[in-house]
Amino acid sequence: MRAAIVTESFLPSLNGVTTSVCHVADQLRSRGHDAVIIAPRAREAMPDTYLGFPVHRITSLPFRQFDIGLPSAEIEQILADAAPDVVHVASPFVIGARGLRAAARLGLPTVAIFQTDMAGYVRHHTPGSAGRATASTTWRWIRRIHSWADLTLAPSSGALADLRAHGVPRTQLWGRGVDTSLFSPAWRADALTRALRRELAPDGERLIGYVGRLAPEKELERLSELADVPHTRLVIVGDGPSRLSVGELLTEAVAASPGRPNRPPVFLGSRTGADLARAYAALDLFVHTGTRETFGQTIQEAGASGVAVVAPRAGGPIDLVTEGQNGHLFDPDLPGSLREAVCRSLASPDHLSELGQRGLERVRDRSWAAVVDHLVEHYEAVAGQRLSAVA
């Protein structure tokens, strides 16, 4: 098949949308499919191909740390020239919306990937009645956008329920893969991982880690509950606009702990590839804090690394963590629940090891190859439906 992928985010931006698009492109290439990628123009010069697929950069405007593509007429011309069998629209909101409308005018079948809870983010950043009203308006826009797609795919049962509750038609479930060739417990034996572990935990502290973007919607302030968990140290991997505020908050929380305070939290910055895999493998426990995640890819990466997980009983993590099996869930509305779940996880080395082993077993079959095979089946289904309708 030939797919046109219209994405709101792409390299050099690193986030869940970009990562998913890159994995999809990689698997399409390995299976002999063809693709063209339409993405916002980056602030820095970037190659005009990815894995041999053409990358068309749309005029964009910088907004904070993002490049926001403008919904220009060039999208329709690119789609017309590419003549794809299917248009894959990743996390549509701005240029994705224009891509769906352009595909409809051209008679092209479309698959939209719901990946970002924009309404939840808006609600989090806008307090009070204004936030509720803005979130409601955002959901109306999301419903309108996705109504233009032949099929909308949600990454988790929670996201699927949200879409259906807000009247989005033609929805199905499509999960995410994890790169088990990169994320693996085998990294624990690596010399650089062992050195990192000695540096972070010189007195044998148990390392509690978070991996991801440092932004208000990630609710990292919850980690302050863990400041006084005995003989532990917080390890933060990632970067973002909340880096300074989160650093100050957590450092102050640890310093104010009664008795002998733990070592201050350590921030490792953004890491990719083997360096990221080593960071996971150095941890004793992974903690996910955000309650508005449509999936929770870092939970799968921690699981593939053999690391036990604590996550909120909300959103995408509900599909990924089974209480007492591969981790523990905390009640995000109950103060102290996160700390209690972490202490339960660390109660004994055997329990922690068992949680990590079950997490590894749980993701063994969630390869990107299998996930993209399922995606191609969706491509074929909407393309077949469109041909039948024309006939």
Short mmCIF file of C-alpha atoms in Angstrom, two decimals, residues 15-357:
data_model
loop_
_atom_site.label_atom_id
_atom_site.label_comp_id
_atom_site.label_asym_id
_atom_site.label_seq_id
_atom_site.Cartn_x
_atom_site.Cartn_y
_atom_site.Cartn_z
CA ASN A 15 7.24 13.22 21.75
CA GLY A 16 4.74 10.39 21.57
CA VAL A 17 3.28 11.46 18.23
CA THR A 18 6.70 11.68 16.56
CA THR A 19 7.82 8.36 18.01
CA SER A 20 4.70 6.56 16.79
CA VAL A 21 4.99 8.04 13.29
CA CYS A 22 8.64 7.00 13.07
CA HIS A 23 7.87 3.44 14.15
CA VAL A 24 4.96 3.21 11.69
CA ALA A 25 7.17 4.47 8.85
CA ASP A 26 9.91 2.01 9.79
CA GLN A 27 7.54 -0.96 9.78
CA LEU A 28 5.84 0.13 6.54
CA ARG A 29 9.25 0.30 4.87
CA SER A 30 10.30 -3.12 6.17
CA ARG A 31 7.11 -4.65 4.72
CA GLY A 32 7.55 -3.13 1.29
CA HIS A 33 4.84 -0.49 1.63
CA ASP A 34 5.33 3.07 0.41
CA ALA A 35 4.67 6.33 2.23
CA VAL A 36 4.93 10.08 2.12
CA ILE A 37 5.07 12.21 5.28
CA ILE A 38 3.53 15.67 5.64
CA ALA A 39 4.70 17.54 8.75
CA PRO A 40 5.29 21.06 10.14
CA ARG A 41 8.44 22.82 9.01
CA ALA A 42 11.10 22.67 11.72
CA ARG A 43 13.05 25.66 13.02
CA GLU A 44 16.27 23.98 11.96
CA ALA A 45 17.18 22.49 8.58
CA MET A 46 16.09 18.85 8.34
CA PRO A 47 16.47 16.17 5.65
CA ASP A 48 13.67 16.00 3.07
CA THR A 49 13.43 12.22 3.42
CA TYR A 50 12.96 9.76 6.27
CA LEU A 51 13.91 6.11 5.67
CA GLY A 52 13.74 6.95 1.98
CA PHE A 53 10.17 8.32 2.24
CA PRO A 54 9.67 11.94 1.09
CA VAL A 55 9.00 14.40 3.90
CA HIS A 56 7.03 17.50 2.88
CA ARG A 57 7.36 20.33 5.39
CA ILE A 58 4.33 22.62 5.76
CA THR A 59 4.67 26.28 6.72
CA SER A 60 4.58 26.53 10.51
CA LEU A 61 4.77 28.97 13.39
CA PRO A 62 6.85 28.45 16.55
CA PHE A 63 4.80 28.16 19.74
CA ARG A 64 6.70 27.53 22.97
CA GLN A 65 8.69 24.35 22.27
CA PHE A 66 6.56 23.27 19.32
CA ASP A 67 6.28 24.01 15.62
CA ILE A 68 2.59 24.41 14.77
CA GLY A 69 1.84 23.66 11.12
CA LEU A 70 -0.50 26.03 9.31
CA PRO A 71 -3.49 24.46 7.52
CA SER A 72 -2.46 25.63 4.05
CA ALA A 73 -3.71 24.60 0.62
CA GLU A 74 -0.36 22.92 -0.10
CA ILE A 75 -1.53 19.89 1.88
CA GLU A 76 -4.21 19.09 -0.69
CA GLN A 77 -1.75 19.48 -3.56
CA ILE A 78 0.74 17.12 -1.91
CA LEU A 79 -1.98 14.52 -1.37
CA ALA A 80 -3.18 14.88 -4.96
CA ASP A 81 0.36 14.39 -6.29
CA ALA A 82 1.06 11.44 -3.97
CA ALA A 83 -2.20 9.64 -4.85
CA PRO A 84 -2.05 7.41 -1.75
CA ASP A 85 -4.25 4.39 -1.05
CA VAL A 86 -4.95 5.75 2.43
CA VAL A 87 -4.33 8.94 4.41
CA HIS A 88 -3.07 8.35 7.96
CA VAL A 89 -3.61 11.43 10.14
CA ALA A 90 -1.60 11.41 13.38
CA SER A 91 -3.20 13.26 16.30
CA PRO A 92 -5.18 15.66 14.08
CA PHE A 93 -5.87 19.14 15.37
CA VAL A 94 -4.59 21.79 12.94
CA ILE A 95 -2.84 20.51 9.80
CA GLY A 96 -4.41 17.12 10.46
CA ALA A 97 -7.85 18.70 10.22
CA ARG A 98 -6.90 20.26 6.89
CA GLY A 99 -5.51 16.89 5.78
CA LEU A 100 -8.79 15.14 6.51
CA ARG A 101 -10.81 17.75 4.63
CA ALA A 102 -8.42 17.62 1.68
CA ALA A 103 -8.60 13.82 1.60
CA ALA A 104 -12.40 13.98 1.58
CA ARG A 105 -12.36 16.33 -1.40
CA LEU A 106 -9.97 14.01 -3.22
CA GLY A 107 -12.00 10.90 -2.40
CA LEU A 108 -9.19 9.33 -0.37
CA PRO A 109 -9.88 6.92 2.55
CA THR A 110 -8.70 8.16 5.94
CA VAL A 111 -7.59 6.75 9.28
CA ALA A 112 -7.24 9.24 12.15
CA ILE A 113 -5.11 8.39 15.20
CA PHE A 114 -6.37 9.90 18.46
CA GLN A 115 -3.30 10.32 20.60
CA THR A 116 -3.36 13.60 22.53
CA ASP A 117 -6.02 14.55 25.07
CA MET A 118 -6.10 18.20 24.06
CA ALA A 119 -9.32 18.82 25.99
CA GLY A 120 -7.73 17.42 29.14
CA TYR A 121 -4.64 19.56 28.68
CA VAL A 122 -6.74 22.69 28.16
CA ARG A 123 -8.75 21.86 31.27
CA HIS A 124 -5.56 21.38 33.28
CA HIS A 125 -4.04 24.69 32.15
CA THR A 126 -7.23 26.76 32.53
CA PRO A 127 -8.74 26.68 36.03
CA GLY A 128 -12.36 27.11 37.02
CA SER A 129 -15.41 27.58 34.83
CA ALA A 130 -13.30 29.00 31.98
CA GLY A 131 -11.39 25.75 31.85
CA ARG A 132 -14.54 23.66 31.73
CA ALA A 133 -15.99 25.81 28.96
CA THR A 134 -12.77 25.72 26.93
CA ALA A 135 -12.48 21.95 27.34
CA SER A 136 -16.08 21.55 26.13
CA THR A 137 -15.30 23.69 23.08
CA THR A 138 -12.18 21.63 22.41
CA TRP A 139 -14.19 18.41 22.50
CA ARG A 140 -16.62 19.86 19.95
CA TRP A 141 -13.67 20.57 17.65
CA ILE A 142 -12.24 17.09 18.22
CA ARG A 143 -15.63 15.53 17.41
CA ARG A 144 -15.91 17.60 14.25
CA ILE A 145 -12.39 16.72 13.07
CA HIS A 146 -12.77 13.00 13.67
CA SER A 147 -16.21 12.91 12.07
CA TRP A 148 -14.40 13.59 8.78
CA ALA A 149 -12.34 10.38 9.12
CA ASP A 150 -13.47 7.00 7.86
CA LEU A 151 -12.05 5.47 11.03
CA THR A 152 -10.62 6.83 14.30
CA LEU A 153 -8.24 4.63 16.28
CA ALA A 154 -7.84 5.10 20.03
CA PRO A 155 -4.79 3.79 21.94
CA SER A 156 -6.56 2.61 25.10
CA SER A 157 -9.95 1.60 26.43
CA GLY A 158 -10.14 4.87 28.40
CA ALA A 159 -9.46 6.99 25.33
CA LEU A 160 -11.94 4.94 23.32
CA ALA A 161 -14.62 5.48 25.96
CA ASP A 162 -13.94 9.24 25.97
CA LEU A 163 -14.28 9.46 22.19
CA ARG A 164 -17.55 7.55 22.20
CA ALA A 165 -18.91 9.51 25.16
CA HIS A 166 -18.32 12.72 23.19
CA GLY A 167 -20.05 11.44 20.08
CA VAL A 168 -17.05 10.64 17.87
CA PRO A 169 -18.24 8.10 15.26
CA ARG A 170 -16.51 5.04 13.76
CA THR A 171 -13.98 4.30 16.51
CA GLN A 172 -11.85 1.25 17.23
CA LEU A 173 -8.94 0.29 19.47
CA TRP A 174 -5.34 0.30 18.23
CA GLY A 175 -2.56 0.05 20.80
CA ARG A 176 1.14 0.90 20.60
CA GLY A 177 4.21 -1.25 20.26
CA VAL A 178 7.42 -1.21 22.27
CA ASP A 179 10.97 -1.77 21.04
CA THR A 180 12.04 -4.81 23.05
CA SER A 181 15.29 -4.95 21.10
CA LEU A 182 16.26 -1.62 22.69
CA PHE A 183 14.54 -1.70 26.09
CA SER A 184 15.67 -4.81 27.94
CA PRO A 185 16.79 -6.00 31.40
CA ALA A 186 20.04 -7.05 29.69
CA TRP A 187 21.21 -3.43 30.04
CA ARG A 188 21.64 -3.98 33.79
CA ALA A 189 24.84 -5.93 33.06
CA ASP A 190 26.20 -3.12 30.89
CA ALA A 191 29.28 -1.40 32.33
CA LEU A 192 27.91 2.08 31.70
CA THR A 193 24.59 1.20 33.36
CA ARG A 194 26.42 -0.12 36.43
CA ALA A 195 28.51 3.04 36.53
CA LEU A 196 25.37 5.18 36.29
CA ARG A 197 23.81 3.21 39.11
CA ARG A 198 26.89 3.71 41.33
CA GLU A 199 26.83 7.44 40.60
CA LEU A 200 23.12 7.84 41.37
CA ALA A 201 22.97 5.52 44.38
CA PRO A 202 26.42 5.56 46.03
CA ASP A 203 24.98 4.21 49.29
CA GLY A 204 22.75 1.61 47.66
CA GLU A 205 19.65 3.79 47.56
CA ARG A 206 16.65 2.46 45.69
CA LEU A 207 16.11 4.57 42.59
CA ILE A 208 12.59 5.77 41.82
CA GLY A 209 12.39 7.22 38.32
CA TYR A 210 10.19 9.20 35.98
CA VAL A 211 10.77 9.40 32.22
CA GLY A 212 8.98 11.89 30.00
CA ARG A 213 8.28 15.50 29.21
CA LEU A 214 8.52 17.93 32.12
CA ALA A 215 5.35 19.96 31.72
CA PRO A 216 2.41 21.00 33.94
CA GLU A 217 0.03 18.40 32.46
CA LYS A 218 2.39 15.61 33.58
CA GLU A 219 1.55 16.47 37.22
CA LEU A 220 5.10 15.91 38.44
CA GLU A 221 4.35 17.75 41.66
CA ARG A 222 2.88 14.43 42.83
CA LEU A 223 6.44 13.14 43.23
CA SER A 224 6.86 15.37 46.29
CA GLU A 225 4.88 12.69 48.18
CA LEU A 226 7.93 10.44 47.78
CA ALA A 227 10.46 12.86 49.26
CA ASP A 228 10.71 11.02 52.58
CA VAL A 229 10.42 7.39 51.45
CA PRO A 230 13.43 5.95 53.32
CA HIS A 231 16.68 5.23 51.50
CA THR A 232 15.44 6.24 48.05
CA ARG A 233 16.38 8.81 45.44
CA LEU A 234 14.27 10.40 42.71
CA VAL A 235 15.66 10.23 39.18
CA ILE A 236 14.03 12.40 36.49
CA VAL A 237 14.73 11.74 32.80
CA GLY A 238 13.44 14.31 30.33
CA ASP A 239 13.13 18.03 29.81
CA GLY A 240 10.47 20.67 29.26
CA PRO A 241 9.04 23.96 30.50
CA SER A 242 8.56 22.70 34.08
CA ARG A 243 12.21 21.71 34.57
CA LEU A 244 13.09 24.55 36.96
CA SER A 245 9.85 24.63 38.93
CA VAL A 246 9.79 20.85 39.39
CA GLY A 247 13.45 20.86 40.38
CA GLU A 248 12.87 23.49 43.05
CA LEU A 249 9.73 21.79 44.38
CA LEU A 250 11.24 18.32 44.70
CA THR A 251 14.57 19.53 46.07
CA GLU A 252 12.78 21.54 48.76
CA ALA A 253 10.51 18.61 49.60
CA VAL A 254 13.47 16.28 50.10
CA ALA A 255 15.38 18.85 52.17
CA ALA A 256 12.34 19.40 54.41
CA SER A 257 11.89 15.69 55.13
CA PRO A 258 12.13 14.75 58.82
CA GLY A 259 15.06 12.73 60.09
CA ARG A 260 17.94 12.12 57.73
CA PRO A 261 16.90 13.50 54.33
CA ASN A 262 17.40 11.49 51.17
CA ARG A 263 19.84 12.67 48.54
CA PRO A 264 18.39 15.46 46.37
CA PRO A 265 16.59 14.45 43.18
CA VAL A 266 18.76 14.14 40.09
CA PHE A 267 17.76 15.36 36.63
CA LEU A 268 19.42 13.48 33.76
CA GLY A 269 17.92 15.57 30.94
CA SER A 270 16.58 14.17 27.67
CA ARG A 271 17.99 10.80 26.65
CA THR A 272 17.44 8.65 23.59
CA GLY A 273 18.54 5.28 22.27
CA ALA A 274 20.97 3.28 24.38
CA ASP A 275 21.37 6.10 26.92
CA LEU A 276 17.63 6.04 27.57
CA ALA A 277 17.60 2.25 27.82
CA ARG A 278 20.42 2.41 30.38
CA ALA A 279 18.50 4.99 32.42
CA TYR A 280 15.48 2.67 32.63
CA ALA A 281 17.65 -0.33 33.52
CA ALA A 282 19.31 1.59 36.36
CA LEU A 283 15.97 2.13 38.12
CA ASP A 284 14.37 0.04 40.85
CA LEU A 285 10.89 1.44 40.28
CA PHE A 286 9.24 3.54 37.59
CA VAL A 287 6.55 6.06 38.55
CA HIS A 288 4.10 7.57 36.06
CA THR A 289 2.30 10.64 37.40
CA GLY A 290 0.03 12.05 34.67
CA THR A 291 -3.71 11.35 34.76
CA ARG A 292 -4.49 12.59 31.24
CA GLU A 293 -2.44 10.12 29.22
CA THR A 294 -4.29 8.46 26.36
CA PHE A 295 -1.81 5.58 26.53
CA GLY A 296 1.44 5.69 28.54
CA GLN A 297 4.28 4.56 26.29
CA THR A 298 6.93 4.97 28.99
CA ILE A 299 5.08 2.37 31.08
CA GLN A 300 5.64 -0.16 28.30
CA GLU A 301 9.30 0.84 28.00
CA ALA A 302 9.78 0.37 31.74
CA GLY A 303 8.06 -3.01 31.50
CA ALA A 304 10.33 -4.09 28.64
CA SER A 305 13.26 -3.08 30.86
CA GLY A 306 11.99 -5.38 33.62
CA VAL A 307 11.17 -2.46 35.93
CA ALA A 308 8.07 -2.46 38.14
CA VAL A 309 5.60 0.40 37.63
CA VAL A 310 3.41 2.62 39.80
CA ALA A 311 0.80 4.60 37.84
CA PRO A 312 -2.50 6.41 38.40
CA ARG A 313 -5.79 4.57 38.18
CA ALA A 314 -6.82 6.85 35.31
CA GLY A 315 -6.53 7.05 31.53
CA GLY A 316 -4.27 4.84 29.46
CA PRO A 317 -2.28 3.31 32.35
CA ILE A 318 -5.34 1.30 33.41
CA ASP A 319 -4.82 -0.92 30.35
CA LEU A 320 -1.10 -1.32 31.03
CA VAL A 321 -0.85 -1.93 34.78
CA THR A 322 -2.74 -4.66 36.62
CA GLU A 323 -2.78 -4.07 40.37
CA GLY A 324 -0.33 -6.39 42.10
CA GLN A 325 0.69 -8.13 38.89
CA ASN A 326 3.17 -5.88 37.05
CA GLY A 327 2.89 -2.90 39.39
CA HIS A 328 0.55 -0.94 41.59
CA LEU A 329 -2.08 1.71 40.84
CA PHE A 330 -2.69 4.77 42.99
CA ASP A 331 -5.81 6.88 43.43
CA PRO A 332 -4.97 10.31 41.99
CA ASP A 333 -7.72 11.92 44.08
CA LEU A 334 -6.44 10.53 47.38
CA PRO A 335 -3.44 12.33 48.95
CA GLY A 336 -0.81 9.83 50.06
CA SER A 337 -2.03 7.10 47.70
CA LEU A 338 1.02 7.42 45.45
CA ARG A 339 3.39 7.11 48.41
CA GLU A 340 1.50 4.09 49.70
CA ALA A 341 1.69 2.36 46.29
CA VAL A 342 5.42 3.05 46.06
CA CYS A 343 6.03 1.67 49.55
CA ARG A 344 4.02 -1.44 48.67
CA SER A 345 6.17 -1.95 45.60
CA LEU A 346 9.40 -1.55 47.58
CA ALA A 347 8.20 -3.72 50.47
CA SER A 348 10.59 -6.53 49.57
CA PRO A 349 13.21 -7.20 46.88
CA ASP A 350 11.35 -10.36 45.84
CA HIS A 351 8.07 -8.50 45.31
CA LEU A 352 9.80 -5.79 43.29
CA SER A 353 11.53 -8.39 41.14
CA GLU A 354 8.30 -10.32 40.54
CA LEU A 355 6.50 -7.15 39.44
CA GLY A 356 9.29 -6.37 36.99
CA GLN A 357 9.36 -9.90 35.58
#
